Coordinates of C-alpha atoms in Angstrom, one line a residue:
Chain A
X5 CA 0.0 0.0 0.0
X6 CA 0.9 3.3 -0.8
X7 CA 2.3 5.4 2.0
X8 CA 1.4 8.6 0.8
X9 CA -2.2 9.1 -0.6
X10 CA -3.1 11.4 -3.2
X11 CA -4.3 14.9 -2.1
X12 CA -8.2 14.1 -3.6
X13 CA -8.3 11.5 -0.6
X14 CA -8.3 12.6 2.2
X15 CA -6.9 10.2 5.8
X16 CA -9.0 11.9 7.8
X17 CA -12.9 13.0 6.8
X18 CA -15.4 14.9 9.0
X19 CA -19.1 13.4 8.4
X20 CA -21.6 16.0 8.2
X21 CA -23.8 15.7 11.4
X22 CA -21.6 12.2 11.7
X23 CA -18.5 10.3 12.7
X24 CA -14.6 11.3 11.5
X25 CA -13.6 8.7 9.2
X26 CA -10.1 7.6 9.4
X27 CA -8.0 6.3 6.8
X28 CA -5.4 3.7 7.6
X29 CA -3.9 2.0 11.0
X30 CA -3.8 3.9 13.6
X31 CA -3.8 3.8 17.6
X32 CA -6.5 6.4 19.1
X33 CA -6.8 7.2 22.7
X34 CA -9.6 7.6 24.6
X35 CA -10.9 9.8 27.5
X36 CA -9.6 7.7 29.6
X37 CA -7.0 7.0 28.4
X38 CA -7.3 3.8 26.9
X39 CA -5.8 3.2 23.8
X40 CA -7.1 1.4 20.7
X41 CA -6.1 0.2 17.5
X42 CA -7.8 0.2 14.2
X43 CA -8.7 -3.5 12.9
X44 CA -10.1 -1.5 9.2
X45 CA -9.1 0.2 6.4
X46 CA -11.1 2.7 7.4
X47 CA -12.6 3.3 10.6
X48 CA -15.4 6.1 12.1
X49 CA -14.9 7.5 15.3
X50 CA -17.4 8.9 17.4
X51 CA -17.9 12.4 17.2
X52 CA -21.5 12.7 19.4
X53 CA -20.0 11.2 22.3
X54 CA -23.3 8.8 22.5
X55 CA -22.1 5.4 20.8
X56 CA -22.0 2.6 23.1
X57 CA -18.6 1.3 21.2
X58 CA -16.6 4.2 21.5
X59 CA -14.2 5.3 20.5
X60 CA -15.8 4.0 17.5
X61 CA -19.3 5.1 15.7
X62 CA -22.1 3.0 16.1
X63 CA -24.6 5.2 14.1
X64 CA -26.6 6.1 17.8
X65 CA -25.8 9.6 16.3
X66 CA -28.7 9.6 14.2
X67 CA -31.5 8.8 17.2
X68 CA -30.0 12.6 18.6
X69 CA -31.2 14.2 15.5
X70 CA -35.1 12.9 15.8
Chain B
X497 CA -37.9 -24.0 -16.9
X498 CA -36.0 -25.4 -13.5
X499 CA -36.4 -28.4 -14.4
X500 CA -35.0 -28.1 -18.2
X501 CA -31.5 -26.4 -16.7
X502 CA -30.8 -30.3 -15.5
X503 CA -30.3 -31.5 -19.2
X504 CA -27.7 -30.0 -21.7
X505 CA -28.7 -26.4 -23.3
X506 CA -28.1 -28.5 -27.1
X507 CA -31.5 -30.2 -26.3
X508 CA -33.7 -28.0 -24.9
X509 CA -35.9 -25.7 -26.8
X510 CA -34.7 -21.9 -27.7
X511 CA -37.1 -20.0 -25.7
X512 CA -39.1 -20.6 -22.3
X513 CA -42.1 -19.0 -21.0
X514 CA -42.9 -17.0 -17.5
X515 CA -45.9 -18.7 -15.1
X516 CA -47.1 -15.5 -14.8
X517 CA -47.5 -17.0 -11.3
X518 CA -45.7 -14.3 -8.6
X519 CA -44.6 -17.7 -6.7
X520 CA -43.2 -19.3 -9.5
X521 CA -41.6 -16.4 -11.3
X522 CA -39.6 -15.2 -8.4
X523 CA -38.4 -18.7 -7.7
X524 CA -37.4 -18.6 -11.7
X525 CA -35.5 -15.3 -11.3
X526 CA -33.7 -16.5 -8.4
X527 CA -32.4 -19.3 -10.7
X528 CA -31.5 -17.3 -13.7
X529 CA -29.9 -15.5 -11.3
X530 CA -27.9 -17.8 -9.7
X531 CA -26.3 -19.0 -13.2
X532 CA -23.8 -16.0 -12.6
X533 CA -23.2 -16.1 -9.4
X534 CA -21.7 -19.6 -7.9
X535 CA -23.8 -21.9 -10.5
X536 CA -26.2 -24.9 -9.3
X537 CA -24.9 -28.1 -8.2
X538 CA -26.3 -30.7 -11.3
X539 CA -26.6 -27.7 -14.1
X540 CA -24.9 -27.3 -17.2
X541 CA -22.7 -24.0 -17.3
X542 CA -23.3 -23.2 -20.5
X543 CA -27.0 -22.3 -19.3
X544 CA -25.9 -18.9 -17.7
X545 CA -25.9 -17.6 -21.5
X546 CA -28.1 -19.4 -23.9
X547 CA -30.2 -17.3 -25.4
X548 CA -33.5 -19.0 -23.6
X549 CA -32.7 -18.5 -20.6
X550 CA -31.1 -14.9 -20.8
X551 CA -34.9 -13.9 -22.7
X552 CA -37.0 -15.6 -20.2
X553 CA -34.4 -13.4 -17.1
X554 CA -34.8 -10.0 -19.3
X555 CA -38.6 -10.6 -19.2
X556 CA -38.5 -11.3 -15.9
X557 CA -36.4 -8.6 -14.8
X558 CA -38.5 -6.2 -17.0
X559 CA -42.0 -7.1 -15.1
X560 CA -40.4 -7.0 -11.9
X561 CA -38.5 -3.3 -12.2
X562 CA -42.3 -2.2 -14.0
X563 CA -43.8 -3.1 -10.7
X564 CA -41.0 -1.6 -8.5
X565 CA -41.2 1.6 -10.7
X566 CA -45.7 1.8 -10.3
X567 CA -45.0 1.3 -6.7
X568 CA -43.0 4.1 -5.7
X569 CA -44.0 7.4 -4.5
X570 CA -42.9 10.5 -6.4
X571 CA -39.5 11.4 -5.6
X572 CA -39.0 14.6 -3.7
X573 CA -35.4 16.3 -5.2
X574 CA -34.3 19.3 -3.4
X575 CA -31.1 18.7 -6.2
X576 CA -28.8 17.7 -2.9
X577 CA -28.7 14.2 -3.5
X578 CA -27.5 13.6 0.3
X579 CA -30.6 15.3 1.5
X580 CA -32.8 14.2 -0.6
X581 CA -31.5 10.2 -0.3
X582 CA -31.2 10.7 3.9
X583 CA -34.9 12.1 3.5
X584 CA -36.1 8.6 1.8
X585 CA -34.3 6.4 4.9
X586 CA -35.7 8.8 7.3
X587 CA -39.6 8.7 5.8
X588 CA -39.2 5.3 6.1
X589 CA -41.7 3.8 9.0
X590 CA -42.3 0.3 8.4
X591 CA -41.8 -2.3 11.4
X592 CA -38.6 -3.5 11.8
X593 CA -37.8 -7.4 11.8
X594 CA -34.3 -6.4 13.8
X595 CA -36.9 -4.5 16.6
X596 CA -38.8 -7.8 17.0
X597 CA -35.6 -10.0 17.3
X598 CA -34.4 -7.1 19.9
X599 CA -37.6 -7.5 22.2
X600 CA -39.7 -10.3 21.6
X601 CA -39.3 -12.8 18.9
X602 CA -38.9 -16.9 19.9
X603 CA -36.1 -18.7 18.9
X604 CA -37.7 -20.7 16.6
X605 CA -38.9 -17.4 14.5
X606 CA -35.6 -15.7 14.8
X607 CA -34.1 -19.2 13.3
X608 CA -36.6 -18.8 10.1
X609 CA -35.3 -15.4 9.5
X610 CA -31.8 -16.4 9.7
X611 CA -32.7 -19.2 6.7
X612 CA -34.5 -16.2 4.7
X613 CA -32.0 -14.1 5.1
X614 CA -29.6 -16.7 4.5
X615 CA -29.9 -16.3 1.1
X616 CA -29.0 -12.7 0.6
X617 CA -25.9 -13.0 3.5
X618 CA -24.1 -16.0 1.9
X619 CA -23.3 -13.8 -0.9
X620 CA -23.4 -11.1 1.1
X621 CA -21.8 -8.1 -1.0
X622 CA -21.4 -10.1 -4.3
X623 CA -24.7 -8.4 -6.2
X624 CA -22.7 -4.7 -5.5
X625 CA -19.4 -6.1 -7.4
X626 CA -21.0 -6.4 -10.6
X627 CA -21.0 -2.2 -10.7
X628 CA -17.1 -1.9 -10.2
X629 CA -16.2 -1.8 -13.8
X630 CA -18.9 0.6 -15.1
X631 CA -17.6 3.7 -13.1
X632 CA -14.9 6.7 -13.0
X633 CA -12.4 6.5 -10.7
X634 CA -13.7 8.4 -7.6
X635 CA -17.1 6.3 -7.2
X636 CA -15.3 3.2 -7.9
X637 CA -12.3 3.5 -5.1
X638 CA -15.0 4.3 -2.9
X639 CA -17.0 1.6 -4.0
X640 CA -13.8 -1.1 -3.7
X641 CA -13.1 0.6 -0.2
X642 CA -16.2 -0.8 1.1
X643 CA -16.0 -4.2 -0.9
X644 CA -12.9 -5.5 0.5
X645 CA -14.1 -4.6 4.2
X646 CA -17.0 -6.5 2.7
X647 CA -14.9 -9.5 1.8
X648 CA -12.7 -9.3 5.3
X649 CA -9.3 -7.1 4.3
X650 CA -7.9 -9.9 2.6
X651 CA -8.9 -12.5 5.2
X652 CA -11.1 -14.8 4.6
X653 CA -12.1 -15.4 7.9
X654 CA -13.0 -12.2 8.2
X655 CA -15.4 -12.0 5.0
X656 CA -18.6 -11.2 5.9
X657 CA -20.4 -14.0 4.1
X658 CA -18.3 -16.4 5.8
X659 CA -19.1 -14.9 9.4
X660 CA -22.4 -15.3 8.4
X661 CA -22.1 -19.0 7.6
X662 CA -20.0 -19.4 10.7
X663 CA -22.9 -18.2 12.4
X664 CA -25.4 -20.2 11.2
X665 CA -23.7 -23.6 11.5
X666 CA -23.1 -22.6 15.3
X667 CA -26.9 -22.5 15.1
X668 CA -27.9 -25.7 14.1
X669 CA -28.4 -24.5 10.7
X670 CA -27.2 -25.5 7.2
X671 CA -24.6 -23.4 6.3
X672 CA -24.5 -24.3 2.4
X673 CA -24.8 -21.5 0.1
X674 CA -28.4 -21.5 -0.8
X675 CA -29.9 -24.6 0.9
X676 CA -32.8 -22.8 2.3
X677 CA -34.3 -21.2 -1.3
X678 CA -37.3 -23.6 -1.1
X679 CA -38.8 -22.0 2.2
X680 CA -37.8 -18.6 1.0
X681 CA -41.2 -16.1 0.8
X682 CA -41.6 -14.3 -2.5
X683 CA -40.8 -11.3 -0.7
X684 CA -37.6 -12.4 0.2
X685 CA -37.0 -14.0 -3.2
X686 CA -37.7 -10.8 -4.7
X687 CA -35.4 -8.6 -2.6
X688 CA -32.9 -10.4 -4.2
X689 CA -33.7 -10.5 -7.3
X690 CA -34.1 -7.0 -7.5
X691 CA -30.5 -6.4 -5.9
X692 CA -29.5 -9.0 -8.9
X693 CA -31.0 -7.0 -11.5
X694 CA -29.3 -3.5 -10.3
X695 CA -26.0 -5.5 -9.9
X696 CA -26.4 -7.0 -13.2
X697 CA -27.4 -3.8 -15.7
X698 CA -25.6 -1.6 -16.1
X699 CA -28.3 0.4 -16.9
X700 CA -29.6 0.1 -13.5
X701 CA -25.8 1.2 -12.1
X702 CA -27.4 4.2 -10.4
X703 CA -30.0 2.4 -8.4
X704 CA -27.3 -0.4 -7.8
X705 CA -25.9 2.5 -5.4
X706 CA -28.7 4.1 -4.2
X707 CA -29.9 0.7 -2.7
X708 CA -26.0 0.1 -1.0
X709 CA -26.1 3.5 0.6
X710 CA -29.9 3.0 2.0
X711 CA -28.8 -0.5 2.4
X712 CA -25.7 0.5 4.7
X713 CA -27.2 3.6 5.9
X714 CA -29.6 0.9 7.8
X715 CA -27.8 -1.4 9.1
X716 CA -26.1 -0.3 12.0
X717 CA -28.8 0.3 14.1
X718 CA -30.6 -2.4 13.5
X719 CA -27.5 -4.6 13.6
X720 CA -27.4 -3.9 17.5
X721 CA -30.6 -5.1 17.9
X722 CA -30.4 -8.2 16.2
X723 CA -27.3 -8.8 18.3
X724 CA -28.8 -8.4 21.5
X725 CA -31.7 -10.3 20.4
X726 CA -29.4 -13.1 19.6
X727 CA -28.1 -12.8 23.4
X728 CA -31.4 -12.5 24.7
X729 CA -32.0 -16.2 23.1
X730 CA -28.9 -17.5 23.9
X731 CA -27.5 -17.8 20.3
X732 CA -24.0 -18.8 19.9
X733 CA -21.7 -16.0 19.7
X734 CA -20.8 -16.5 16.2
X735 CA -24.2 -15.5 15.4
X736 CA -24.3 -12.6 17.5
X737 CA -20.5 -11.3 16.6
X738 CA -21.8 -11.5 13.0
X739 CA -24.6 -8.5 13.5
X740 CA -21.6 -6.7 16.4
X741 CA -19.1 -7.0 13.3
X742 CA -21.9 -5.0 10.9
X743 CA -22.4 -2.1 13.3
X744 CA -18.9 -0.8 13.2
X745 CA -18.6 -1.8 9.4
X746 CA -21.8 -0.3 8.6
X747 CA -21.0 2.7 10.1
X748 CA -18.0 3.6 8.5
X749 CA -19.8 1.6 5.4
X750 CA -22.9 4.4 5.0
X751 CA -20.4 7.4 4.9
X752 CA -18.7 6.1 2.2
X753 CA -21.8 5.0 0.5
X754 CA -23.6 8.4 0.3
X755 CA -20.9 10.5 0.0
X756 CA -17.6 9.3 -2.0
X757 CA -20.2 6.8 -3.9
X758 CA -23.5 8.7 -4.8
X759 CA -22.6 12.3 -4.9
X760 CA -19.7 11.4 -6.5
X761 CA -21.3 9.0 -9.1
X762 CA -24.2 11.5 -9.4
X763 CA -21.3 14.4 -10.2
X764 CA -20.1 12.6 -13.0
X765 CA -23.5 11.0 -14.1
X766 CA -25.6 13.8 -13.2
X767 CA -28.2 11.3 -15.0
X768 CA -28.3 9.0 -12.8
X769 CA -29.4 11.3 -9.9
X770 CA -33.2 9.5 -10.1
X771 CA -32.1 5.9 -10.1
X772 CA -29.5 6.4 -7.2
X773 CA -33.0 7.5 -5.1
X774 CA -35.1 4.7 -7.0
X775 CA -32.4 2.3 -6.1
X776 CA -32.9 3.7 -2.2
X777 CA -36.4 3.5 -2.1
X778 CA -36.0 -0.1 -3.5
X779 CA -34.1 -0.9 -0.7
X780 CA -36.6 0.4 1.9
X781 CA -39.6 -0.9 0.2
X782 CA -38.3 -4.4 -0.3
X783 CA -37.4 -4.9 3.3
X784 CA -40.8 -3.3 4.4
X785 CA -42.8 -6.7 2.4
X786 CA -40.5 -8.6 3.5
X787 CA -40.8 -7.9 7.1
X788 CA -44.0 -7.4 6.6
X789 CA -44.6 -11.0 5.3
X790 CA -42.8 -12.7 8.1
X791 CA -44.2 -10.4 11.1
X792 CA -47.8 -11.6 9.6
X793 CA -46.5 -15.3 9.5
X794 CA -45.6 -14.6 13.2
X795 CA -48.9 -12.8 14.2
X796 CA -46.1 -9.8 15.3
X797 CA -47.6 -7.2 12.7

């Protein structure tokens, strides 16, 4: 795989009313500290702080907007 | 028709006839269909493209998208195709199969979904890979991003279909590719077909993509539920990891999906804007007959 993508594709992607999708392997670390890795190409995190498998998106998101 | 695919195409007559019957003609479809997927154990492979059976498929691909088409409600486009394809998923009310698992369903219930279903997830993905070579570059690395999530990142352990088998046969159930078509419902037999037809024309491309991104854009959600329905029942955890597995995927999946697929594919193919939400309606209205069909089998309407 290419190490360095081209500048139409972005690594990291702020959803509109939704996750941040991010491109590649990566270790992110929590509130508390807790650090995970990435098992996906790509991988949402949780933006509204709601999903019950942070740090990544579970689409509970969407309920907060009815 | 079924029953000429077991003989060799050379003696068989050039042209075949549709029942007519919904039943029958679904079942037929399904067939046809399968011809270019993984074949059928006993069947000639020359059959996928004689020019009988590839009539009899166009016209019953051609009744089946004429009654899709008089079904559907006028499309409201605001000329955002985001908006306009989130509005569709979010009009959508009809009762939820996933909701039922979640609360309330028996095992034995939950069991016949996981056979109807069973013949969508065992070649879970597939229908979508037919699009890949009809599209520009932007919709298409999207579109392959997704896929080979779809078929596990190279593992095949990880491939979805194969969880999906994994969890089955930890259920008691037969795991081979197809083995529960005879108890399928027509609903369920036409969801796929339908998904078939978009893969297969490339005509239908746009609704191809609509349908994935309604398709994905509903999954996570309901993916929890089915999970903790599983647990409720005490289904093996291969079953339930399957549905934990599609709420992360999903959720990066229905990003991709709406955004780098179908505004992209509708930038370059600004023609295609009404299939991509006929494709997405598709999506919603098939699963509403077909949970609609089994929560009336189950007295759960």
């Amino acid at each position: 795989m290419s190490a360095r993508p081209s500048e139409e594709h972005a690594d990291i992607v702020l959803c509109p009313d939704g996750p941040m999708l991010l491109r590649g392997a990566a270790v992110v670390q929590d509130e508390d500290g807790v650090r995970h890795r990435t098992t996906r190409p790509v991988t949402a995190v949780c933006r509204c702080g709601h999903s019950a498998i942070k740090p990544w998106c579970d689409g509970t998101h969407k309920l907060l907007r009815d | 028709m079924i029953a000429a695919l077991l003989s060799a195409p050379d003696d068989q007559p050039r042209s075949f006839a549709a029942s007519g019957g919904r039943a029958d003609d679904a079942l037929t479809l399904w067939t046809l269909h399968e011809l270019h997927y993984r074949g059928i154990a006993g069947v000639d492979e020359r059959w996928e493209w004689q020019a009988s059976t590839i009539g009899l498929r166009t016209e019953l691909e051609r009744a089946l998208e004429t009654d899709l088409r008089a079904r559907r409600p006028e499309a409201v486009v605001t000329g955002d195709l985001a908006v306009d394809l989130l509005r569709i998923l979010a009009d959508d009310d009809s009762p939820s199969l996933a909701r039922h698992v979640q609360r309330r369903a028996t095992r034995e219930q939950t069991l016949q979904l996981l056979r109807q279903r069973s013949l969508y997830h065992l070649k879970e993905a597939d229908p979508t890979s037919w699009v890949i070579p009809r599209l520009t570059a932007g919709p298409k690395a999207a579109l392959l991003e997704i896929q080979f999530d779809e078929y596990g990142n190279g593992d095949p352990g990880r491939l979805h279909h194969r969880l999906f088998e994994a969890g089955i046969a930890a259920s008691g159930l037969d795991g081979d590719y197809g083995a529960y078509v005879d108890e399928a419902v027509v609903e369920i037999l036409e969801q796929n077909n339908v998904l078939s037809m978009f893969g297969l024309q490339r005509r239908l491309r746009g609704a191809a993509l609509g349908h994935l991104a309604a398709f994905e854009g509903t999954s996570s959600l309901p993916s929890r539920q089915l999970a903790q329905g599983l647990r409720r029942l005490d289904f093996p955890e291969e079953m339930a990891s399957y549905y934990d597995e599609h709420v992360e995927a999903d959720a990066v999946h229905e990003q991709l999906a709406l955004r780098d697929i179908c505004v992209a594919l509708v930038a370059a193919e600004p023609d295609l804007y009404d299939d991509v939400l006929l494709g997405a309606w598709a999506c919603t209205d098939l699963e509403a007959r077909a949970a609609g069909a089994l929560l009336s089998l189950w007295d759960a309407a």
